[in-house]
PDB file of C-alpha atoms in Angstrom:
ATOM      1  CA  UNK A   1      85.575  11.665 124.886  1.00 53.00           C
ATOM      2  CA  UNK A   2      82.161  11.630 123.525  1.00 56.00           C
ATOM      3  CA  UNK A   3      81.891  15.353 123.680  1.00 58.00           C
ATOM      4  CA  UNK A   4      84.718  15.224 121.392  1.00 60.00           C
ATOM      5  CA  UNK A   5      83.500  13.086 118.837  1.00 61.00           C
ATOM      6  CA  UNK A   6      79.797  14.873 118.880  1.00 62.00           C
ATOM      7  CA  UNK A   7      81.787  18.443 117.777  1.00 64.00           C
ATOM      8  CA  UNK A   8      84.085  16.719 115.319  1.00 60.00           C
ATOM      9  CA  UNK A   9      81.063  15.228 113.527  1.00 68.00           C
ATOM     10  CA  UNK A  10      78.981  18.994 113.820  1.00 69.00           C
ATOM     11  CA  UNK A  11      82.179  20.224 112.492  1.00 70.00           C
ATOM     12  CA  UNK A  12      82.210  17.721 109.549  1.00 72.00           C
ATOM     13  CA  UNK A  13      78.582  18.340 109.061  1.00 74.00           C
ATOM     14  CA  UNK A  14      79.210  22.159 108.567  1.00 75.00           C
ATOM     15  CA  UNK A  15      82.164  21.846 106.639  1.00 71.00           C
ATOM     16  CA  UNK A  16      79.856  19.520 104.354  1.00 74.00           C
ATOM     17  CA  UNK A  17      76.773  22.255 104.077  1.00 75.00           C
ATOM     18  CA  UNK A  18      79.627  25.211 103.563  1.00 72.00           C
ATOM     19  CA  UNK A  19      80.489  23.059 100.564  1.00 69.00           C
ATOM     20  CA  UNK A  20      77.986  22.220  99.059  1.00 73.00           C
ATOM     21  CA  UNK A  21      76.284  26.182  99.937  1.00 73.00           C
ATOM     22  CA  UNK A  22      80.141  27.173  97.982  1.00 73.00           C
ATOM     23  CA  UNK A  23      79.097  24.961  95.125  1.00 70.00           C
ATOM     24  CA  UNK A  24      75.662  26.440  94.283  1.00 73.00           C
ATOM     25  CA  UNK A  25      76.431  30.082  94.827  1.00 70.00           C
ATOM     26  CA  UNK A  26      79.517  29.381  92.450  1.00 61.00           C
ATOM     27  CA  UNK A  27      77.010  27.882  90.061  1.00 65.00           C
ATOM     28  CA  UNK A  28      74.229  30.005  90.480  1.00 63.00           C
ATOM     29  CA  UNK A  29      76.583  32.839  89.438  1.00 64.00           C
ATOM     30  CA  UNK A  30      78.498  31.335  86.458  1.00 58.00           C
ATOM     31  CA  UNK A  31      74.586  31.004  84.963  1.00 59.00           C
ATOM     32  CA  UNK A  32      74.162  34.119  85.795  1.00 60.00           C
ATOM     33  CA  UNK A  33      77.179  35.703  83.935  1.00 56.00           C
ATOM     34  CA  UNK A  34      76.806  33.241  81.143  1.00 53.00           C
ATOM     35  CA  UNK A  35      72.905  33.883  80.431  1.00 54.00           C
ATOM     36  CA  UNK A  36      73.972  38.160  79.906  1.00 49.00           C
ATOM     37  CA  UNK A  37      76.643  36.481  77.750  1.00 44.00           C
ATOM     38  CA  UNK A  38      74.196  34.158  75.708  1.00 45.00           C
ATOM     39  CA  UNK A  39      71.971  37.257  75.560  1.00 54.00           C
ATOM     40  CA  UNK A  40      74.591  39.975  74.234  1.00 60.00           C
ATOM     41  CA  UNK A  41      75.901  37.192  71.172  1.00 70.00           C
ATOM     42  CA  UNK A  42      71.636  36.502  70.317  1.00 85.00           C
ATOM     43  CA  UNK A  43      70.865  40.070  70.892  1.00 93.00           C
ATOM     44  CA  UNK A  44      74.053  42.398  70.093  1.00 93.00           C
ATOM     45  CA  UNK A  45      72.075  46.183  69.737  1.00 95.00           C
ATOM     46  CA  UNK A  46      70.498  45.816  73.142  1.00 93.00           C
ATOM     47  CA  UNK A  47      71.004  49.495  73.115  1.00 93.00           C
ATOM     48  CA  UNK A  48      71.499  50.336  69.572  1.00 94.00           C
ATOM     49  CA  UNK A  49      72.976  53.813  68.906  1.00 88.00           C
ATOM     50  CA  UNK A  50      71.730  56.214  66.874  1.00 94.00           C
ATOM     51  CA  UNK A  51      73.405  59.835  64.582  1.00 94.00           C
ATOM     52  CA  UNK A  52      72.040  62.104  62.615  1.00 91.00           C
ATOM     53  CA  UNK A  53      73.518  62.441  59.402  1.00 82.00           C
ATOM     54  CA  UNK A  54      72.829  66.093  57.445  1.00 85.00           C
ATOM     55  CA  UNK A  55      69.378  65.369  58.879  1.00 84.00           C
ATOM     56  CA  UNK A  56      69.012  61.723  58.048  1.00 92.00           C
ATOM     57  CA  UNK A  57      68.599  59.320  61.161  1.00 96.00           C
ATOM     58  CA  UNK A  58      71.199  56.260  61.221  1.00 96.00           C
ATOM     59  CA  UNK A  59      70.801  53.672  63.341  1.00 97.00           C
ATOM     60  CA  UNK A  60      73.735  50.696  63.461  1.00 96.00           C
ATOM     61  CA  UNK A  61      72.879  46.810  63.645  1.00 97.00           C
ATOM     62  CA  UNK A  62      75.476  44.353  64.734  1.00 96.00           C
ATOM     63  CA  UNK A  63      74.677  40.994  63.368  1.00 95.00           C
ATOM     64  CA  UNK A  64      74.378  38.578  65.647  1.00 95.00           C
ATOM     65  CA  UNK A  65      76.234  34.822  65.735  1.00 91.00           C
ATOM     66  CA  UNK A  66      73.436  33.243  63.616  1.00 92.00           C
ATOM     67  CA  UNK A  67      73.355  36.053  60.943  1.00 94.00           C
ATOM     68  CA  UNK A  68      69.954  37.481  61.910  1.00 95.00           C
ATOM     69  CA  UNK A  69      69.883  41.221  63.439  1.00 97.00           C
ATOM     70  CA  UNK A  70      68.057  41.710  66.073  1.00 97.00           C
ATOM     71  CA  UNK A  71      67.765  44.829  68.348  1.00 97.00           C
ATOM     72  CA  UNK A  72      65.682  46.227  71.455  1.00 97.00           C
ATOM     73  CA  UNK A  73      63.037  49.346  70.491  1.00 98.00           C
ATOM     74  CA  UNK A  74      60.044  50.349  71.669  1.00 98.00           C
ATOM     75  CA  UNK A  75      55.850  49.803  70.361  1.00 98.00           C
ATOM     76  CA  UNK A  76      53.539  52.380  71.674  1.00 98.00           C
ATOM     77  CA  UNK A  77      56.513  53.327  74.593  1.00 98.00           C
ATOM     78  CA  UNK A  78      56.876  49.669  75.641  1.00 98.00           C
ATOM     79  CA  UNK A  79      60.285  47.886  75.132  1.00 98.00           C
ATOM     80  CA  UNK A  80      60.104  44.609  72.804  1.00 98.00           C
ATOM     81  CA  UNK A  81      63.026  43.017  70.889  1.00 97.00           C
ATOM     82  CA  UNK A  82      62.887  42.942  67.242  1.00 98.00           C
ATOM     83  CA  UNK A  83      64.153  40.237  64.740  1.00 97.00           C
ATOM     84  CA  UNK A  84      64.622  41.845  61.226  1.00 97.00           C
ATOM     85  CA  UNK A  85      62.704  40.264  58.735  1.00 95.00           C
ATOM     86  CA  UNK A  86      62.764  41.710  54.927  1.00 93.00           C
ATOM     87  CA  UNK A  87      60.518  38.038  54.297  1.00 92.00           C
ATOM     88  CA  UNK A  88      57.752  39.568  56.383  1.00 94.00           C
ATOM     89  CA  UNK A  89      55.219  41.643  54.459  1.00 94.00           C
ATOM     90  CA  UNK A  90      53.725  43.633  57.732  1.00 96.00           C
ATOM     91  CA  UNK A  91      55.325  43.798  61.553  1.00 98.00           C
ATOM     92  CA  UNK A  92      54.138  40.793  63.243  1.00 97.00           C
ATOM     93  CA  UNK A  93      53.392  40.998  66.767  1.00 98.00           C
ATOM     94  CA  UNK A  94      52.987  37.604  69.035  1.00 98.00           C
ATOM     95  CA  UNK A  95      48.784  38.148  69.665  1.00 98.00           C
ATOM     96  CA  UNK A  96      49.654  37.862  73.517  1.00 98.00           C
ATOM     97  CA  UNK A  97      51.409  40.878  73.551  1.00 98.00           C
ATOM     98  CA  UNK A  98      48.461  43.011  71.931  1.00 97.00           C
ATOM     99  CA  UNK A  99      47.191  44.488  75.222  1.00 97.00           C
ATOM    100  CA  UNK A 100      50.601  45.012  77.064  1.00 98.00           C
ATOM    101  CA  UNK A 101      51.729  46.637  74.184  1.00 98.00           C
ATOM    102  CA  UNK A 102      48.306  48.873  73.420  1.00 98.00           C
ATOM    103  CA  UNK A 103      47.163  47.037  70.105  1.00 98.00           C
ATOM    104  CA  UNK A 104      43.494  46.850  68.895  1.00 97.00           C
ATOM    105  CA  UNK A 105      42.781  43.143  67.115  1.00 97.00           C
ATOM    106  CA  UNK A 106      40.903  44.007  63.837  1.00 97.00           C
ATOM    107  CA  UNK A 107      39.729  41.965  61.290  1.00 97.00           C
ATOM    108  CA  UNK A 108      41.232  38.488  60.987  1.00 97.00           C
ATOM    109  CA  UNK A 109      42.795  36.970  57.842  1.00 96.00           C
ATOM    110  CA  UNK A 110      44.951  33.717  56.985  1.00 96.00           C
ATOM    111  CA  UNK A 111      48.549  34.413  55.918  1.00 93.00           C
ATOM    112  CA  UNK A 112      51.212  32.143  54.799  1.00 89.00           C
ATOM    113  CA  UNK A 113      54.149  31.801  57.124  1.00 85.00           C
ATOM    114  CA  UNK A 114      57.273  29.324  57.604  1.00 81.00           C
ATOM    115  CA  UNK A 115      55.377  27.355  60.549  1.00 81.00           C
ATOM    116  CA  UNK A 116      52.303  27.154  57.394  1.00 89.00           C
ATOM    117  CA  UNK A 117      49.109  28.860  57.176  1.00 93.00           C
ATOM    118  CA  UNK A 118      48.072  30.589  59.789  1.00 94.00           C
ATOM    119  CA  UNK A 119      44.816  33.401  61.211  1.00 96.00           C
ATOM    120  CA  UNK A 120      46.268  36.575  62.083  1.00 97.00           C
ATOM    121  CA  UNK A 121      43.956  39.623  63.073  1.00 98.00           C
ATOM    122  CA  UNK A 122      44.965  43.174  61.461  1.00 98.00           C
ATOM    123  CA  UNK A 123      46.249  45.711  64.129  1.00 98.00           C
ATOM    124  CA  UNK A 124      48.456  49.192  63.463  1.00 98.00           C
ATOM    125  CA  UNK A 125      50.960  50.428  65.814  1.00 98.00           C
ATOM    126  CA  UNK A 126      50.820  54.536  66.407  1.00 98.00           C
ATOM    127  CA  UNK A 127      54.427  54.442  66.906  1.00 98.00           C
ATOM    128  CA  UNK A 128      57.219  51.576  66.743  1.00 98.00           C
ATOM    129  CA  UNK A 129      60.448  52.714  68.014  1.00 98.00           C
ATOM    130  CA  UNK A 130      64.463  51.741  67.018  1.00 98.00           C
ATOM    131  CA  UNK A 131      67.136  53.732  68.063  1.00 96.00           C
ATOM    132  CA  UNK A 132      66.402  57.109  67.044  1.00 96.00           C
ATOM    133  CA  UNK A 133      64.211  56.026  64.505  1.00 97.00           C
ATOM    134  CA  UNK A 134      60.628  56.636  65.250  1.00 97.00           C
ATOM    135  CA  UNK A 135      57.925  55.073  62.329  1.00 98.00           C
ATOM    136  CA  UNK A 136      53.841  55.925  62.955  1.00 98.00           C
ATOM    137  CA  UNK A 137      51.208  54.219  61.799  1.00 98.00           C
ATOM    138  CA  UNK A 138      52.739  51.147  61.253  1.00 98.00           C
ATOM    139  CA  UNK A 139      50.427  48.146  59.846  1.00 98.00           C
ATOM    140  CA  UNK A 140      50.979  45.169  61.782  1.00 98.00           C
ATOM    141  CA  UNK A 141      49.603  41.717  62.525  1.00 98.00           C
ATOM    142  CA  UNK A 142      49.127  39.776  65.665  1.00 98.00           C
ATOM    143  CA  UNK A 143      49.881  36.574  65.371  1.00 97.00           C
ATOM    144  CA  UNK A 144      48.341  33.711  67.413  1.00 96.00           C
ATOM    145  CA  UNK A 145      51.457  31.267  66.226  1.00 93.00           C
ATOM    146  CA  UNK A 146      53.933  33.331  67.663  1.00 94.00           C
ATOM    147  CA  UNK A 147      54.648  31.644  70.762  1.00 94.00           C
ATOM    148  CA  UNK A 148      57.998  33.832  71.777  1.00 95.00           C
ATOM    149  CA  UNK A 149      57.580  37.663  72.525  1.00 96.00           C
ATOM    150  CA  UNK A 150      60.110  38.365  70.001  1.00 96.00           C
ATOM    151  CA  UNK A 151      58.617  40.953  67.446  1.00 98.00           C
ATOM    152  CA  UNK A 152      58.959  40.227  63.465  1.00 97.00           C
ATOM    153  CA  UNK A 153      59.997  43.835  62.182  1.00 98.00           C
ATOM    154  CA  UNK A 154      58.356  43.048  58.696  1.00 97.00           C
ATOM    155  CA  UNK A 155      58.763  45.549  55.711  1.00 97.00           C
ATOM    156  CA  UNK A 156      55.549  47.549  56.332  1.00 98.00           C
ATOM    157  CA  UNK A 157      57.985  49.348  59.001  1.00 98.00           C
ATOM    158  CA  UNK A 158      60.952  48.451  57.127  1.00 97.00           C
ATOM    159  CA  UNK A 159      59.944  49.955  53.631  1.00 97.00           C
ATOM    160  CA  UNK A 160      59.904  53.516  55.244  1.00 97.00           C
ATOM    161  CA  UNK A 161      63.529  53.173  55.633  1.00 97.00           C
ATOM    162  CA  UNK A 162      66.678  52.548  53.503  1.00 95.00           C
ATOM    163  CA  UNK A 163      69.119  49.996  54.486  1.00 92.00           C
ATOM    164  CA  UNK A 164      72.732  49.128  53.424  1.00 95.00           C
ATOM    165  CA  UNK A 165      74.142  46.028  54.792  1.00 94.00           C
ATOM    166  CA  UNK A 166      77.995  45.633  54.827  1.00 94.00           C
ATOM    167  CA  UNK A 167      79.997  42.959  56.793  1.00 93.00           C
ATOM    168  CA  UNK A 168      78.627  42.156  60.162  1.00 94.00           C
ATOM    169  CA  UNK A 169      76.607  45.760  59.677  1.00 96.00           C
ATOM    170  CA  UNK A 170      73.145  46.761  58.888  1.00 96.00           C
ATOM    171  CA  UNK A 171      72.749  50.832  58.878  1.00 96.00           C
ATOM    172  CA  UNK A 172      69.194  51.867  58.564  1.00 96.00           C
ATOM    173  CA  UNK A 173      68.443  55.429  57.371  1.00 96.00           C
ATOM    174  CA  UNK A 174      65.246  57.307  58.151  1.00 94.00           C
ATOM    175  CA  UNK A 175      64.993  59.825  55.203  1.00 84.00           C
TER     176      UNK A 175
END
């Protein structure tokens, strides 16, 4: 009889761990799925597409659910995510990023920004990347404030192109 009662409680006990084992792989998947949701409606051109048009470049920008477009591209061959930003007078790059993504600090100088005044040291990317769209010789600024390694593509990159927003859309045009 006690045999009996010893394998009904390991049984219980097992049926309790399967459960609870059930319960966290079901929940570790939902946030799984649900973070690569969260991250397609912040970041809709993850892969934004690109056509040439009688020799002008096009890239496409969905907007996202906040308004803002943001998009995936490439400094010096390294992939960063850009936030548009036609406020921004030069690229700004978070300063921890400057080695990963092959940035020289140069001279430092205080700038105005939303978060206040703020140090930011001089820098020029050799190529920034979006879509199809390849700028050189960008001027940029690394910027100590920037605590997220989201990239502000300012109008010193954005200037070089010409951009029609309609709807949801932004098309950029490389001329």
């Amino acid at each position: 009889m006690e045999n009996n009662n010893k394998s009904v409680d390991d049984s219980s006990k097992i049926g309790k761990w399967m459960l609870a084992a059930t319960w966290i792989i079901g929940l570790v998947l939902l946030t799984y799925f649900f973070s690569g949701v969260l991250e397609t409606q912040y970041n809709p051109n993850q892969s934004p597409e690109s056509s040439n048009n009688l020799g002008n470049i096009e890239v496409r920008l969905k907007q996202n659910r906040l308004g803002h477009y943001v998009a995936n591209g490439f400094i010096n061959g390294q992939p960063v995510t850009f936030l548009l930003d036609t406020g921004a007078t030069n690229v700004s790059v978070p300063a921890h990023l400057y080695k990963r993504l092959g940035l020289t600090a140069g001279y430092q100088y205080p700038v105005q920004t939303a978060n206040g005044v703020v140090n930011v040291a001089q820098t020029r990317i050799d190529e920034l990347q979006l879509g199809e769209i390849r700028l050189r010789d960008v001027n940029a600024s690394l910027n100590p404030g920037m605590k997220q390694d989201e990239i502000l593509l300012g109008m010193s990159a954005l200037k070089q192109l010409e951009f029609t927003q309609r709807g949801d859309w932004l098309v950029l045009r490389y001329l």
